[in-house]
Amino acid sequence: LTLFAIEGHRFSARNVATTVHRVGKFGGNRFRADRRLLPLAAMCRHRMTAFEAQHIANVAWGFAKLEFIDHRLFEAIKVETPRRVRDFNPQHLANTVWAFATATTE
């Protein structure tokens, strides 16, 4: 998150999605109150149309794993996923569905 805070403006779509996935994977929910997630979520919303299917799935999964639910981000994912559904493999779909199931249980 520190690297994103400093150099995030230089991150490619892949770098942004990977950041979310790695923070979710290794940080769990201990980062959910970290204010640095706000600009990361905003960048994901901004880059949504540049994301590949795997990026969308990783972003959804990562933020759900963090228990950091940005409703505008999840709305953008909800809109973009059907447009790209043919690009999703079974794992991408499973991760995205899990993220929405997890995010909407609160």
Coordinates of C-alpha atoms in Angstrom, one line a residue:
L1 CA 0.0 0.0 0.0
T2 CA 2.9 2.3 0.7
L3 CA 4.3 1.8 -2.8
F4 CA 0.8 2.4 -4.3
A5 CA 0.5 5.6 -2.3
I6 CA 3.7 6.9 -3.7
E7 CA 3.8 5.5 -7.2
G8 CA 0.2 4.4 -7.9
H9 CA -0.2 7.0 -10.6
R10 CA 2.3 5.0 -12.6
F11 CA 0.7 1.6 -12.1
S12 CA -0.7 -0.3 -15.1
A13 CA -4.2 -1.9 -14.8
R14 CA -2.4 -5.2 -14.0
N15 CA -0.3 -3.6 -11.3
V16 CA -3.4 -2.0 -9.7
A17 CA -5.3 -5.4 -9.7
T18 CA -2.3 -7.2 -8.4
T19 CA -1.9 -4.8 -5.5
V20 CA -5.5 -5.4 -4.4
H21 CA -5.1 -9.1 -4.7
R22 CA -1.8 -9.3 -2.8
V23 CA -3.0 -7.0 0.0
G24 CA -6.2 -9.1 0.3
K25 CA -4.2 -12.4 0.2
F26 CA -1.5 -11.5 2.7
G27 CA -3.3 -8.8 4.8
G28 CA -6.7 -10.3 5.4
N29 CA -9.0 -7.9 7.1
R30 CA -6.3 -6.1 9.1
F31 CA -6.1 -3.4 6.4
R32 CA -9.8 -2.8 6.1
A33 CA -9.7 0.5 8.0
D34 CA -6.5 1.6 6.2
R35 CA -7.3 4.9 4.5
R36 CA -4.8 4.1 1.7
L37 CA -7.5 1.7 0.3
L38 CA -9.7 4.6 -0.7
P39 CA -7.5 5.9 -3.5
L40 CA -6.8 2.2 -4.5
A41 CA -10.5 1.6 -4.8
A42 CA -10.9 4.9 -6.8
M43 CA -8.2 3.8 -9.2
C44 CA -9.9 0.5 -9.7
R45 CA -13.2 2.2 -10.5
H46 CA -11.3 4.5 -12.9
R47 CA -9.4 1.6 -14.6
M48 CA -12.4 -0.9 -14.7
T49 CA -12.8 -0.8 -18.5
A50 CA -9.0 -1.4 -18.9
F51 CA -9.0 -4.5 -16.7
E52 CA -8.9 -7.9 -18.1
A53 CA -11.3 -10.5 -16.7
Q54 CA -8.7 -11.8 -14.3
H55 CA -8.1 -8.3 -13.0
I56 CA -11.8 -7.7 -12.4
A57 CA -12.0 -11.0 -10.5
N58 CA -8.8 -10.2 -8.5
V59 CA -10.1 -6.8 -7.5
A60 CA -13.5 -8.1 -6.4
W61 CA -11.9 -11.0 -4.5
G62 CA -9.2 -8.8 -2.9
F63 CA -11.5 -6.1 -1.6
A64 CA -14.0 -8.7 -0.3
K65 CA -11.2 -10.6 1.5
L66 CA -10.1 -7.3 3.0
E67 CA -13.7 -6.7 4.1
F68 CA -13.4 -3.3 2.5
I69 CA -16.6 -2.8 0.6
D70 CA -16.7 0.2 -1.7
H71 CA -20.2 0.1 -3.1
R72 CA -19.3 2.3 -6.1
L73 CA -16.5 -0.1 -7.0
F74 CA -18.7 -3.2 -6.6
E75 CA -21.3 -1.5 -8.8
A76 CA -18.7 -0.9 -11.4
I77 CA -17.7 -4.6 -11.2
K78 CA -21.4 -5.5 -11.5
V79 CA -21.8 -3.5 -14.6
E80 CA -18.5 -4.6 -16.3
T81 CA -18.6 -8.3 -15.6
P82 CA -21.5 -9.2 -17.9
R83 CA -19.8 -7.2 -20.7
R84 CA -16.8 -9.5 -20.3
V85 CA -18.3 -12.7 -19.1
R86 CA -17.0 -14.6 -22.2
D87 CA -13.5 -13.7 -21.1
F88 CA -13.9 -15.1 -17.6
N89 CA -12.7 -18.6 -16.9
P90 CA -14.4 -20.7 -14.2
Q91 CA -11.9 -19.5 -11.5
H92 CA -12.5 -15.9 -12.4
L93 CA -16.3 -16.4 -12.2
A94 CA -16.0 -18.3 -8.9
N95 CA -13.9 -15.6 -7.3
T96 CA -16.2 -12.8 -8.5
V97 CA -19.3 -14.6 -7.3
W98 CA -17.6 -15.4 -3.9
A99 CA -16.7 -11.7 -3.6
F100 CA -20.3 -10.6 -4.2
A101 CA -21.7 -13.2 -1.8
T102 CA -19.2 -12.1 0.8
A103 CA -19.6 -8.4 0.2
T104 CA -23.4 -8.5 0.4
T105 CA -23.7 -10.5 3.7
E106 CA -23.0 -7.4 5.8

